Amino acid sequence: MLEPPLSSEVPALRLLIVEDDPMMQLGLEQSLEDNPQLQIVGQTGDGYTAVEMAQQLQPDVIVMDIGLPRLDGIAATQQIKQSLPHVHIVVLTSHTSETEVIAALSSGADAYCIKGTNVDRLLAAIAAAREGATYLDPQIARQVIDHLKPPAPPSNIGQLSQRELEVLKLMVEGMSNPEIAAQLYLSPNTVKTHIRGIMNKLAVDDRVQAAVVALRSGLV
Amino acid sequence: MLEPPLSSEVPALRLLIVEDDPMMQLGLEQSLEDNPQLQIVGQTGDGYTAVEMAQQLQPDVIVMDIGLPRLDGIAATQQIKQSLPHVHIVVLTSHTSETEVIAALSSGADAYCIKGTNVDRLLAAIAAAREGATYLDPQIARQVIDHLKPPAPPSNIGQLSQRELEVLKLMVEGMSNPEIAAQLYLSPNTVKTHIRGIMNKLAVDDRVQAAVVALRSGLV
DNA sequence: GCTAGTATAGTACAAAAGTTTTATGCCGCT
DNA sequence: AGCGGCATAAAACTTTTGTACTATACTAGC
C-alpha cells in the first residue's frame, strides 16, 4: 500500500456492514473495527433492513453482500442508490460470475471485492468508493473491461429523418414492411420509400445490414 | 485514506512515468519521488520510447499520458500489455471523453485518473493497478459503468450447429443467400435449409430478427 | 418565389427470401 | 441394425424485398 502522510483531522468514515453470514460478519468487524479511520455505524444481515438503516444512518460507505434474505444485495444497492446517491457501496461477495458482477455495477455499486482476498484490498475499495471512484478486484477487473461495449462505429445514422428513424426501429424489431405500414398508418409503398432513404443514407444494400448498423450504433 | 500498518519490508514499487508536458512531468516527479514506497525508474515523453523502456526496465506500474508524440498513449498501452501483461498501467490524462476512456481501458489500462485531481487518487490508482485491480477516477466512473453491455438476453443461439453458426455470421455481415453459398462452397438451396434451421431454433420469422438475436447475444 | 429536404403514395418489374417437401450420406449412440 | 441429428441438395411455389421512376404536398431558408 501507498500511504500519504497521516492527517489526523479527517473525520472517520462512517461504515455500514450488510452481511448475512454471522462468521463473515464477525470477521469483517474484527478486521475493520480497530482502524481509527473507520467507524462502523451499523450492521445487518438482511437487505430490507439495510435499506432502512442506510436511510436512517446515512453512512459514507456500505459494505454489501449479495446473497441476502428478503432483499438481495443487488436490489438493495439499487434502492439505496436511488434515494441516497451520495452513499457509496462496496459489494463484497464470493460470486465472480459475469452476470452478478455486471448486475451489481449497473445497479449502482461503486466497488466490487471478492471475499477471501486481502483485507487491504477491501480497504482500498472502501477508500475509493468514498470518493465516488470505482475499484474492481483483480479477479474480476478484466472480465468487466471485456464487457464494455465497443465504441460505436461511425455511421450516418444521425442523418436519418425522424420518420426514417421510426421505420428503422420497427425494422429492427423484426417487422415486415406491411406490418410497419400498419403500425405507422402508412401505405406500404411509403414504407418502402423510407427504407430506400434509410439504406441510401446508411450506405447499405438491404434491411439486414441496416438493422446491424442500427444495433451497432447503439440504437437499441 | 485508509492505511494498513506499515510493513517496511515491502520492496519499493518500480514506476515508469510517461508524460509529454515537461511541467507536468516535473510536477509528477515532485509529488511522487519522496514517497519511500515508490521508485521512479524512468521517464519519457514519447510513446515509442515508452514501449522500449517498458521492455528494458520492466516496471511494476507505468503512469501514462494519452497525448504523446510518435505513438499515443493508447497505442503504447496496447503494445506494452501485449508483450508484458504483468506490467500494469495507470492512464493519467485530462481527457474525459467517453471514447478515450473506453479505448484506454479496452487497450489494457488498469486504472484511469484525471489530471488535476488529488495526488492521493493517483496513489490509490497506482496501488490498485499494481495488484491488477481497476481504479477509475470518480469523474469517469459512472460513465464507464453506464457503458457496460446489458447482460445478453437468453437465446437458443448455443443450440445452433457449427455450420448454422457460420451461416448466421455471414448473414449478419450482410451477405445474401447466394453470396453465403459462394463463400462456403455450398448450394444456395443448402444455405436456405440452414437458415431454416437457424430461424427455427432461434424462434424467429426472418433473417433480420435472426441477425438481431445474434448481435444481442454477443455474436459479434 | 424558388429550392431543398421531407413525407406521402403510386405502378411495375426484378430479385431475393421464405415454405414445403423430399432425398441422400454420414456419424454416433443404443 | 436402426434412430436421430446433421450437412448436403433440389424443385416448386409464395411472399417479401428491393429498384426505378413518377408525383403531390408541406416546410424552412434564401
Short mmCIF file of C-alpha atoms (C1' of nucleotides) in Angstrom, two decimals:
data_model
loop_
_atom_site.label_atom_id
_atom_site.label_comp_id
_atom_site.label_asym_id
_atom_site.label_seq_id
_atom_site.Cartn_x
_atom_site.Cartn_y
_atom_site.Cartn_z
CA MET A 1 0.00 0.00 0.00
CA LEU A 2 0.99 3.54 -0.66
CA GLU A 3 0.29 5.90 2.16
CA PRO A 4 0.07 9.64 2.11
CA PRO A 5 1.15 11.32 5.33
CA LEU A 6 -1.37 10.80 8.10
CA SER A 7 -3.67 13.71 8.66
CA SER A 8 -5.33 13.02 11.95
CA GLU A 9 -8.04 15.59 11.45
CA VAL A 10 -10.01 13.71 8.79
CA PRO A 11 -13.29 12.59 10.35
CA ALA A 12 -13.71 8.83 10.48
CA LEU A 13 -15.53 7.19 7.61
CA ARG A 14 -18.97 6.01 8.67
CA LEU A 15 -19.46 2.44 7.56
CA LEU A 16 -22.50 0.20 7.41
CA ILE A 17 -21.91 -3.53 7.10
CA VAL A 18 -24.53 -5.68 5.41
CA GLU A 19 -23.56 -9.30 5.72
CA ASP A 20 -25.67 -12.37 6.03
CA ASP A 21 -23.24 -14.93 7.40
CA PRO A 22 -22.51 -14.38 11.13
CA MET A 23 -18.99 -15.75 10.81
CA MET A 24 -18.17 -13.43 7.99
CA GLN A 25 -19.81 -10.55 9.80
CA LEU A 26 -17.63 -11.13 12.81
CA GLY A 27 -14.55 -11.47 10.69
CA LEU A 28 -15.27 -8.22 8.93
CA GLU A 29 -15.88 -6.42 12.16
CA GLN A 30 -12.64 -7.72 13.64
CA SER A 31 -10.70 -6.70 10.58
CA LEU A 32 -12.09 -3.21 10.40
CA GLU A 33 -13.05 -2.07 13.87
CA ASP A 34 -9.63 -1.18 15.17
CA ASN A 35 -8.91 1.02 12.20
CA PRO A 36 -9.20 4.53 13.66
CA GLN A 37 -10.26 5.93 10.34
CA LEU A 38 -13.32 3.75 10.18
CA GLN A 39 -16.38 3.87 12.32
CA ILE A 40 -18.78 1.01 11.98
CA VAL A 41 -22.15 2.64 12.49
CA GLY A 42 -24.34 -0.35 11.88
CA GLN A 43 -24.65 -3.94 10.84
CA THR A 44 -27.40 -6.06 9.46
CA GLY A 45 -27.77 -9.32 7.65
CA ASP A 46 -30.81 -8.65 5.56
CA GLY A 47 -31.42 -6.47 2.56
CA TYR A 48 -34.62 -4.86 3.60
CA THR A 49 -33.20 -3.68 6.90
CA ALA A 50 -30.13 -2.49 5.02
CA VAL A 51 -32.21 -0.05 3.03
CA GLU A 52 -33.86 1.28 6.17
CA MET A 53 -30.61 1.59 8.05
CA ALA A 54 -28.98 3.35 5.13
CA GLN A 55 -31.72 5.95 5.20
CA GLN A 56 -31.52 6.43 8.94
CA LEU A 57 -27.77 6.34 9.40
CA GLN A 58 -26.64 7.90 6.14
CA PRO A 59 -23.28 6.12 6.18
CA ASP A 60 -20.47 7.18 3.89
CA VAL A 61 -19.94 3.70 2.60
CA ILE A 62 -21.82 0.42 2.78
CA VAL A 63 -20.10 -2.94 2.51
CA MET A 64 -22.73 -5.12 0.91
CA ASP A 65 -23.02 -8.85 0.50
CA ILE A 66 -25.08 -10.17 -2.40
CA GLY A 67 -26.79 -13.27 -1.10
CA LEU A 68 -29.14 -11.83 1.49
CA PRO A 69 -32.55 -12.83 2.83
CA ARG A 70 -35.66 -10.83 1.97
CA LEU A 71 -33.98 -8.49 -0.48
CA ASP A 72 -30.78 -9.41 -2.24
CA GLY A 73 -27.78 -7.14 -2.22
CA ILE A 74 -28.21 -6.05 -5.79
CA ALA A 75 -31.79 -4.94 -5.30
CA ALA A 76 -30.83 -3.26 -2.04
CA THR A 77 -28.00 -1.43 -3.78
CA GLN A 78 -30.39 -0.23 -6.42
CA GLN A 79 -32.89 1.09 -3.90
CA ILE A 80 -30.29 2.77 -1.75
CA LYS A 81 -28.60 4.44 -4.68
CA GLN A 82 -31.91 5.71 -5.92
CA SER A 83 -32.78 7.59 -2.77
CA LEU A 84 -29.26 8.24 -1.48
CA PRO A 85 -26.92 8.71 -4.41
CA HIS A 86 -24.19 10.09 -2.16
CA VAL A 87 -23.94 6.84 -0.21
CA HIS A 88 -21.29 4.70 -1.84
CA ILE A 89 -21.46 0.95 -1.93
CA VAL A 90 -18.76 -1.70 -1.93
CA VAL A 91 -20.04 -5.08 -2.94
CA LEU A 92 -18.22 -7.85 -1.14
CA THR A 93 -19.14 -11.32 -2.25
CA SER A 94 -17.76 -14.62 -3.36
CA HIS A 95 -19.66 -14.54 -6.62
CA THR A 96 -17.48 -13.87 -9.59
CA SER A 97 -19.97 -14.71 -12.29
CA GLU A 98 -20.21 -12.17 -15.04
CA THR A 99 -23.92 -11.60 -14.67
CA GLU A 100 -23.68 -10.92 -10.94
CA VAL A 101 -20.81 -8.53 -11.35
CA ILE A 102 -22.42 -6.60 -14.16
CA ALA A 103 -25.75 -6.51 -12.38
CA ALA A 104 -24.14 -5.15 -9.23
CA LEU A 105 -22.26 -2.41 -11.01
CA SER A 106 -25.22 -1.47 -13.16
CA SER A 107 -27.32 -1.21 -10.02
CA GLY A 108 -25.02 1.46 -8.72
CA ALA A 109 -22.26 -0.32 -6.83
CA ASP A 110 -19.06 1.69 -6.73
CA ALA A 111 -16.63 -1.08 -5.99
CA TYR A 112 -16.55 -4.85 -6.16
CA CYS A 113 -14.42 -7.08 -3.96
CA ILE A 114 -14.12 -10.80 -3.74
CA LYS A 115 -14.45 -12.45 -0.35
CA GLY A 116 -11.39 -14.16 0.89
CA THR A 117 -8.81 -11.87 -0.59
CA ASN A 118 -6.58 -9.48 1.25
CA VAL A 119 -8.21 -7.07 3.68
CA ASP A 120 -6.04 -4.35 2.21
CA ARG A 121 -8.00 -4.63 -0.98
CA LEU A 122 -11.22 -4.13 0.85
CA LEU A 123 -9.75 -1.06 2.48
CA ALA A 124 -8.62 0.23 -0.89
CA ALA A 125 -12.09 -0.39 -2.25
CA ILE A 126 -13.72 1.44 0.65
CA ALA A 127 -11.36 4.36 0.24
CA ALA A 128 -12.01 4.54 -3.48
CA ALA A 129 -15.75 4.22 -3.06
CA ARG A 130 -15.88 7.01 -0.51
CA GLU A 131 -14.73 9.40 -3.20
CA GLY A 132 -17.06 8.00 -5.78
CA ALA A 133 -14.28 6.21 -7.59
CA THR A 134 -14.59 2.66 -8.84
CA TYR A 135 -12.44 -0.17 -7.52
CA LEU A 136 -12.63 -3.59 -9.07
CA ASP A 137 -10.99 -6.65 -7.59
CA PRO A 138 -8.20 -8.07 -9.75
CA GLN A 139 -10.16 -11.27 -10.17
CA ILE A 140 -12.95 -9.51 -12.00
CA ALA A 141 -11.24 -6.46 -13.46
CA ARG A 142 -10.53 -7.91 -16.89
CA GLN A 143 -13.94 -9.51 -17.04
CA VAL A 144 -15.64 -6.18 -16.56
CA ILE A 145 -13.49 -4.34 -19.03
CA ASP A 146 -14.01 -7.01 -21.64
CA HIS A 147 -17.69 -6.44 -21.19
CA LEU A 148 -17.57 -2.83 -22.34
CA LYS A 149 -19.50 -2.00 -25.44
CA PRO A 150 -17.13 -1.44 -28.31
CA PRO A 151 -17.10 2.21 -29.31
CA ALA A 152 -19.93 2.88 -31.73
CA PRO A 153 -18.51 2.81 -35.24
CA PRO A 154 -19.12 5.99 -37.19
CA SER A 155 -22.35 5.81 -39.13
CA ASN A 156 -24.66 8.20 -40.83
CA ILE A 157 -27.46 7.21 -38.58
CA GLY A 158 -27.67 10.76 -37.30
CA GLN A 159 -28.68 11.93 -40.74
CA LEU A 160 -31.86 9.94 -40.75
CA SER A 161 -35.06 11.92 -40.52
CA GLN A 162 -37.45 11.36 -37.66
CA ARG A 163 -39.71 9.23 -39.75
CA GLU A 164 -36.87 7.17 -41.06
CA LEU A 165 -35.69 6.51 -37.53
CA GLU A 166 -39.12 5.28 -36.57
CA VAL A 167 -39.20 2.96 -39.52
CA LEU A 168 -35.71 1.72 -38.77
CA LYS A 169 -36.60 0.95 -35.18
CA LEU A 170 -39.60 -1.09 -36.21
CA MET A 171 -37.46 -2.83 -38.77
CA VAL A 172 -35.05 -3.82 -36.03
CA GLU A 173 -37.98 -5.11 -34.02
CA GLY A 174 -38.43 -7.57 -36.82
CA MET A 175 -41.47 -6.11 -38.52
CA SER A 176 -42.15 -6.61 -42.20
CA ASN A 177 -42.97 -3.70 -44.47
CA PRO A 178 -46.74 -4.23 -44.31
CA GLU A 179 -46.53 -4.50 -40.53
CA ILE A 180 -44.57 -1.29 -40.28
CA ALA A 181 -47.08 0.38 -42.56
CA ALA A 182 -49.94 -0.74 -40.36
CA GLN A 183 -48.14 0.36 -37.22
CA LEU A 184 -47.48 3.85 -38.54
CA TYR A 185 -50.72 4.21 -40.53
CA LEU A 186 -48.86 4.47 -43.78
CA SER A 187 -49.07 2.91 -47.17
CA PRO A 188 -46.68 0.01 -47.65
CA ASN A 189 -45.32 1.97 -50.57
CA THR A 190 -44.38 4.83 -48.31
CA VAL A 191 -42.58 2.44 -46.02
CA LYS A 192 -40.61 1.23 -48.96
CA THR A 193 -39.70 4.76 -49.88
CA HIS A 194 -38.47 5.42 -46.36
CA ILE A 195 -36.46 2.23 -46.32
CA ARG A 196 -34.96 3.33 -49.58
CA GLY A 197 -33.88 6.54 -47.88
CA ILE A 198 -32.51 4.68 -44.87
CA MET A 199 -30.45 2.30 -46.97
CA ASN A 200 -29.11 5.15 -49.06
CA LYS A 201 -28.07 7.22 -46.07
CA LEU A 202 -26.54 4.28 -44.25
CA ALA A 203 -24.89 3.10 -47.45
CA VAL A 204 -26.14 -0.46 -47.19
CA ASP A 205 -27.89 -2.75 -49.61
CA ASP A 206 -30.56 -4.41 -47.58
CA ARG A 207 -32.54 -4.25 -44.38
CA VAL A 208 -30.40 -6.78 -42.58
CA GLN A 209 -27.38 -4.55 -42.85
CA ALA A 210 -29.49 -1.55 -41.92
CA ALA A 211 -30.57 -3.35 -38.77
CA VAL A 212 -26.97 -4.31 -38.00
CA VAL A 213 -25.81 -0.72 -38.37
CA ALA A 214 -28.67 0.42 -36.17
CA LEU A 215 -27.76 -2.03 -33.43
CA ARG A 216 -24.05 -1.40 -33.59
CA SER A 217 -24.67 2.33 -33.42
CA GLY A 218 -26.44 1.90 -30.15
CA LEU A 219 -29.95 2.38 -31.47
CA VAL A 220 -31.27 -0.28 -29.14
CA MET B 1 -7.03 7.39 3.01
CA LEU B 2 -7.13 4.18 4.89
CA GLU B 3 -3.79 2.79 5.81
CA PRO B 4 -2.83 -0.68 6.89
CA PRO B 5 0.12 -0.87 9.29
CA LEU B 6 3.41 -0.05 7.60
CA SER B 7 5.45 -3.05 6.71
CA SER B 8 8.85 -1.72 5.90
CA GLU B 9 9.95 -4.86 4.17
CA VAL B 10 7.84 -4.44 1.04
CA PRO B 11 10.16 -3.66 -1.86
CA ALA B 12 9.52 -0.30 -3.46
CA LEU B 13 7.21 -0.22 -6.46
CA ARG B 14 9.13 0.42 -9.65
CA LEU B 15 7.44 3.17 -11.59
CA LEU B 16 7.87 4.43 -15.13
CA ILE B 17 6.47 7.85 -15.94
CA VAL B 18 5.39 8.62 -19.48
CA GLU B 19 4.44 12.25 -19.75
CA ASP B 20 4.77 14.65 -22.60
CA ASP B 21 4.49 18.02 -20.92
CA PRO B 22 7.72 18.95 -19.04
CA MET B 23 5.83 20.92 -16.41
CA MET B 24 3.54 18.05 -15.69
CA GLN B 25 6.45 15.67 -15.68
CA LEU B 26 8.23 17.73 -13.11
CA GLY B 27 5.10 18.04 -11.02
CA LEU B 28 4.58 14.32 -11.05
CA GLU B 29 8.13 13.62 -10.10
CA GLN B 30 7.97 16.07 -7.23
CA SER B 31 4.76 14.57 -5.98
CA LEU B 32 5.94 11.01 -6.11
CA GLU B 33 9.68 10.92 -5.63
CA ASP B 34 9.82 11.36 -1.90
CA ASN B 35 7.44 8.52 -1.31
CA PRO B 36 9.69 5.75 0.02
CA GLN B 37 7.43 3.10 -1.39
CA LEU B 38 7.88 4.33 -4.92
CA GLN B 39 10.96 4.21 -7.04
CA ILE B 40 10.82 6.14 -10.27
CA VAL B 41 12.92 4.03 -12.59
CA GLY B 42 12.42 6.01 -15.74
CA GLN B 43 10.74 8.86 -17.52
CA THR B 44 9.99 9.66 -21.10
CA GLY B 45 7.71 11.92 -23.03
CA ASP B 46 7.08 9.87 -26.11
CA GLY B 47 5.16 6.72 -26.75
CA TYR B 48 7.65 4.86 -28.80
CA THR B 49 10.39 5.23 -26.22
CA ALA B 50 7.88 4.26 -23.56
CA VAL B 51 7.42 0.86 -25.15
CA GLU B 52 11.16 0.32 -25.32
CA MET B 53 11.74 1.46 -21.78
CA ALA B 54 8.96 -0.75 -20.52
CA GLN B 55 10.64 -3.74 -22.08
CA GLN B 56 14.04 -2.86 -20.71
CA LEU B 57 13.07 -1.73 -17.24
CA GLN B 58 10.10 -4.00 -16.60
CA PRO B 59 8.49 -1.58 -14.16
CA ASP B 60 5.66 -2.66 -11.90
CA VAL B 61 3.46 0.21 -12.95
CA ILE B 62 3.51 2.81 -15.70
CA VAL B 63 1.83 6.18 -15.38
CA MET B 64 0.84 7.01 -18.91
CA ASP B 65 -0.34 10.19 -20.55
CA ILE B 66 -2.51 9.90 -23.65
CA GLY B 67 -1.46 12.76 -25.88
CA LEU B 68 2.07 11.76 -26.80
CA PRO B 69 4.28 12.34 -29.84
CA ARG B 70 5.14 9.49 -32.21
CA LEU B 71 2.89 6.92 -30.58
CA ASP B 72 -0.09 7.91 -28.48
CA GLY B 73 -0.61 6.56 -25.01
CA ILE B 74 -3.41 4.24 -26.00
CA ALA B 75 -1.38 2.55 -28.70
CA ALA B 76 1.60 2.37 -26.38
CA THR B 77 -0.57 0.79 -23.70
CA GLN B 78 -1.77 -1.78 -26.17
CA GLN B 79 1.73 -2.71 -27.26
CA ILE B 80 3.12 -2.89 -23.77
CA LYS B 81 0.25 -5.00 -22.50
CA GLN B 82 0.65 -7.36 -25.39
CA SER B 83 4.27 -8.22 -24.67
CA LEU B 84 4.28 -7.53 -20.94
CA PRO B 85 0.91 -8.43 -19.47
CA HIS B 86 2.25 -8.25 -15.93
CA VAL B 87 3.14 -4.58 -16.27
CA HIS B 88 0.21 -2.55 -15.06
CA ILE B 89 -0.73 0.80 -16.49
CA VAL B 90 -2.36 3.84 -14.97
CA VAL B 91 -3.61 6.27 -17.55
CA LEU B 92 -3.32 9.86 -16.36
CA THR B 93 -4.83 12.41 -18.67
CA SER B 94 -7.13 15.36 -18.86
CA HIS B 95 -9.34 13.71 -21.44
CA THR B 96 -12.66 12.60 -20.07
CA SER B 97 -14.36 11.83 -23.33
CA GLU B 98 -16.12 8.54 -23.44
CA THR B 99 -14.28 7.26 -26.47
CA GLU B 100 -10.85 7.98 -25.00
CA VAL B 101 -11.71 6.34 -21.72
CA ILE B 102 -13.17 3.25 -23.29
CA ALA B 103 -10.32 2.98 -25.75
CA ALA B 104 -7.76 3.21 -22.96
CA LEU B 105 -9.40 0.54 -20.85
CA SER B 106 -10.02 -1.75 -23.78
CA SER B 107 -6.36 -1.41 -24.70
CA GLY B 108 -5.39 -2.84 -21.37
CA ALA B 109 -5.15 0.08 -18.99
CA ASP B 110 -5.74 -0.94 -15.39
CA ALA B 111 -6.63 2.41 -13.96
CA TYR B 112 -7.72 5.81 -15.22
CA CYS B 113 -7.07 9.09 -13.45
CA ILE B 114 -7.88 12.63 -14.38
CA LYS B 115 -5.10 15.19 -14.29
CA GLY B 116 -5.52 17.91 -11.77
CA THR B 117 -7.22 15.90 -9.10
CA ASN B 118 -5.81 14.91 -5.78
CA VAL B 119 -2.44 13.15 -5.76
CA ASP B 120 -3.91 10.70 -3.29
CA ARG B 121 -6.14 9.41 -6.04
CA LEU B 122 -3.19 8.81 -8.24
CA LEU B 123 -1.52 6.91 -5.42
CA ALA B 124 -4.65 4.86 -4.92
CA ALA B 125 -4.76 4.14 -8.61
CA ILE B 126 -1.12 3.07 -8.66
CA ALA B 127 -1.66 0.82 -5.67
CA ALA B 128 -4.71 -0.76 -7.21
CA ALA B 129 -3.04 -1.22 -10.56
CA ARG B 130 -0.03 -2.91 -9.03
CA GLU B 131 -2.30 -5.73 -7.91
CA GLY B 132 -4.11 -5.89 -11.20
CA ALA B 133 -7.17 -4.21 -9.81
CA THR B 134 -9.04 -1.48 -11.63
CA TYR B 135 -9.33 2.05 -10.31
CA LEU B 136 -11.47 4.60 -12.08
CA ASP B 137 -11.49 8.28 -11.22
CA PRO B 138 -14.80 9.49 -9.79
CA GLN B 139 -15.21 11.79 -12.77
CA ILE B 140 -15.42 8.90 -15.17
CA ALA B 141 -16.62 6.03 -13.01
CA ARG B 142 -20.30 6.34 -13.82
CA GLN B 143 -19.59 6.92 -17.46
CA VAL B 144 -17.72 3.66 -17.73
CA ILE B 145 -20.28 1.64 -15.87
CA ASP B 146 -23.08 3.05 -17.96
CA HIS B 147 -21.18 1.83 -20.96
CA LEU B 148 -21.37 -1.83 -19.94
CA LYS B 149 -23.17 -4.10 -22.32
CA PRO B 150 -26.53 -5.15 -20.96
CA PRO B 151 -26.49 -8.81 -19.97
CA ALA B 152 -27.09 -10.96 -23.01
CA PRO B 153 -30.73 -11.99 -23.12
CA PRO B 154 -31.24 -15.74 -23.07
CA SER B 155 -31.39 -17.21 -26.55
CA ASN B 156 -31.08 -20.59 -28.15
CA ILE B 157 -28.06 -19.49 -30.05
CA GLY B 158 -26.00 -22.13 -28.30
CA GLN B 159 -28.08 -24.83 -29.90
CA LEU B 160 -27.02 -23.91 -33.39
CA SER B 161 -24.77 -26.35 -35.15
CA GLN B 162 -21.34 -25.30 -36.30
CA ARG B 163 -22.49 -24.84 -39.83
CA GLU B 164 -25.52 -22.87 -38.80
CA LEU B 165 -23.33 -20.55 -36.80
CA GLU B 166 -21.13 -19.92 -39.81
CA VAL B 167 -24.12 -19.13 -41.93
CA LEU B 168 -25.56 -16.86 -39.26
CA LYS B 169 -22.33 -14.92 -39.00
CA LEU B 170 -22.20 -14.32 -42.72
CA MET B 171 -25.84 -13.33 -42.62
CA VAL B 172 -25.02 -10.71 -40.00
CA GLU B 173 -22.22 -9.47 -42.25
CA GLY B 174 -24.96 -8.62 -44.68
CA MET B 175 -24.48 -11.37 -47.22
CA SER B 176 -27.30 -12.65 -49.38
CA ASN B 177 -28.04 -16.34 -49.66
CA PRO B 178 -26.18 -16.75 -52.96
CA GLU B 179 -23.22 -14.88 -51.52
CA ILE B 180 -23.16 -17.09 -48.45
CA ALA B 181 -23.38 -20.14 -50.67
CA ALA B 182 -20.42 -18.94 -52.71
CA GLN B 183 -18.43 -18.17 -49.62
CA LEU B 184 -18.95 -21.60 -48.10
CA TYR B 185 -18.90 -23.56 -51.37
CA LEU B 186 -22.47 -24.66 -50.92
CA SER B 187 -25.58 -24.74 -52.99
CA PRO B 188 -27.93 -21.81 -52.37
CA ASN B 189 -30.50 -24.42 -51.51
CA THR B 190 -28.37 -25.72 -48.71
CA VAL B 191 -27.98 -22.24 -47.36
CA LYS B 192 -31.72 -21.89 -47.31
CA THR B 193 -32.01 -25.13 -45.43
CA HIS B 194 -29.55 -23.94 -42.83
CA ILE B 195 -31.32 -20.63 -42.48
CA ARG B 196 -34.50 -22.57 -41.95
CA GLY B 197 -32.79 -24.39 -39.11
CA ILE B 198 -31.46 -21.17 -37.64
CA MET B 199 -34.82 -19.45 -37.70
CA ASN B 200 -36.49 -22.46 -36.16
CA LYS B 201 -34.02 -22.76 -33.33
CA LEU B 202 -34.00 -19.04 -32.61
CA ALA B 203 -37.78 -18.94 -32.91
CA VAL B 204 -37.84 -16.02 -35.33
CA ASP B 205 -39.58 -15.45 -38.64
CA ASP B 206 -36.95 -13.87 -40.81
CA ARG B 207 -33.28 -13.18 -41.18
CA VAL B 208 -33.48 -9.68 -39.81
CA GLN B 209 -34.66 -10.97 -36.47
CA ALA B 210 -32.08 -13.72 -36.61
CA ALA B 211 -29.37 -11.11 -37.08
CA VAL B 212 -30.77 -9.06 -34.23
CA VAL B 213 -30.74 -12.06 -31.91
CA ALA B 214 -27.20 -12.85 -32.98
CA LEU B 215 -25.99 -9.34 -32.24
CA ARG B 216 -27.81 -9.04 -28.96
CA SER B 217 -26.40 -12.37 -27.86
CA GLY B 218 -22.92 -11.07 -28.35
CA LEU B 219 -22.15 -12.97 -31.51
CA VAL B 220 -20.22 -10.11 -32.99
"C1'" DG C 1 -40.96 32.89 -55.19
"C1'" DC C 2 -37.57 29.30 -55.73
"C1'" DT C 3 -35.09 25.47 -53.80
"C1'" DA C 4 -34.01 21.63 -50.91
"C1'" DG C 5 -35.49 18.28 -47.87
"C1'" DT C 6 -39.11 15.54 -46.10
"C1'" DA C 7 -43.36 12.77 -46.05
"C1'" DT C 8 -46.52 10.86 -48.61
"C1'" DA C 9 -48.06 7.40 -52.35
"C1'" DG C 10 -48.41 5.02 -56.68
"C1'" DT C 11 -47.07 1.45 -60.59
"C1'" DA C 12 -44.44 -2.10 -62.44
"C1'" DC C 13 -40.80 -5.16 -62.52
"C1'" DA C 14 -36.85 -7.92 -60.82
"C1'" DA C 15 -34.58 -10.22 -57.28
"C1'" DA C 16 -34.31 -12.23 -53.01
"C1'" DA C 17 -36.14 -14.64 -49.21
"C1'" DG C 18 -39.01 -17.94 -47.12
"C1'" DT C 19 -42.05 -22.54 -47.31
"C1'" DT C 20 -42.83 -27.17 -48.13
"C1'" DT C 21 -41.46 -31.41 -49.26
"C1'" DT C 22 -38.36 -34.84 -50.50
"C1'" DA C 23 -33.89 -37.26 -50.55
"C1'" DT C 24 -29.09 -38.86 -49.70
"C1'" DG C 25 -24.94 -39.84 -46.94
"C1'" DC C 26 -22.64 -39.59 -42.58
"C1'" DC C 27 -21.94 -40.09 -37.68
"C1'" DG C 28 -22.71 -41.52 -33.08
"C1'" DC C 29 -25.50 -43.98 -29.92
"C1'" DT C 30 -28.06 -47.99 -28.27
"C1'" DA D 1 -29.31 -52.73 -37.25
"C1'" DG D 2 -31.87 -48.76 -36.51
"C1'" DC D 3 -32.72 -43.99 -34.94
"C1'" DG D 4 -31.79 -39.14 -34.58
"C1'" DG D 5 -29.25 -35.17 -35.70
"C1'" DC D 6 -26.52 -33.06 -39.07
"C1'" DA D 7 -24.97 -31.44 -43.71
"C1'" DT D 8 -25.98 -31.58 -48.10
"C1'" DA D 9 -29.18 -30.68 -52.14
"C1'" DA D 10 -33.25 -29.95 -55.23
"C1'" DA D 11 -37.88 -28.47 -57.05
"C1'" DA D 12 -41.81 -25.77 -56.92
"C1'" DC D 13 -44.16 -22.24 -55.18
"C1'" DT D 14 -45.47 -17.86 -52.42
"C1'" DT D 15 -44.35 -13.82 -50.19
"C1'" DT D 16 -41.47 -10.20 -49.25
"C1'" DT D 17 -37.98 -7.07 -50.57
"C1'" DG D 18 -35.65 -4.09 -53.39
"C1'" DT D 19 -35.39 -0.98 -57.73
"C1'" DA D 20 -36.85 2.64 -60.78
"C1'" DC D 21 -39.37 6.22 -61.78
"C1'" DT D 22 -43.00 9.46 -61.03
"C1'" DA D 23 -45.85 12.62 -58.40
"C1'" DT D 24 -48.06 15.69 -54.84
"C1'" DA D 25 -47.80 18.49 -50.80
"C1'" DC D 26 -45.72 20.78 -46.89
"C1'" DT D 27 -41.97 23.34 -44.70
"C1'" DA D 28 -37.93 26.09 -43.95
"C1'" DG D 29 -34.46 29.09 -45.77
"C1'" DC D 30 -32.55 32.38 -49.10
#
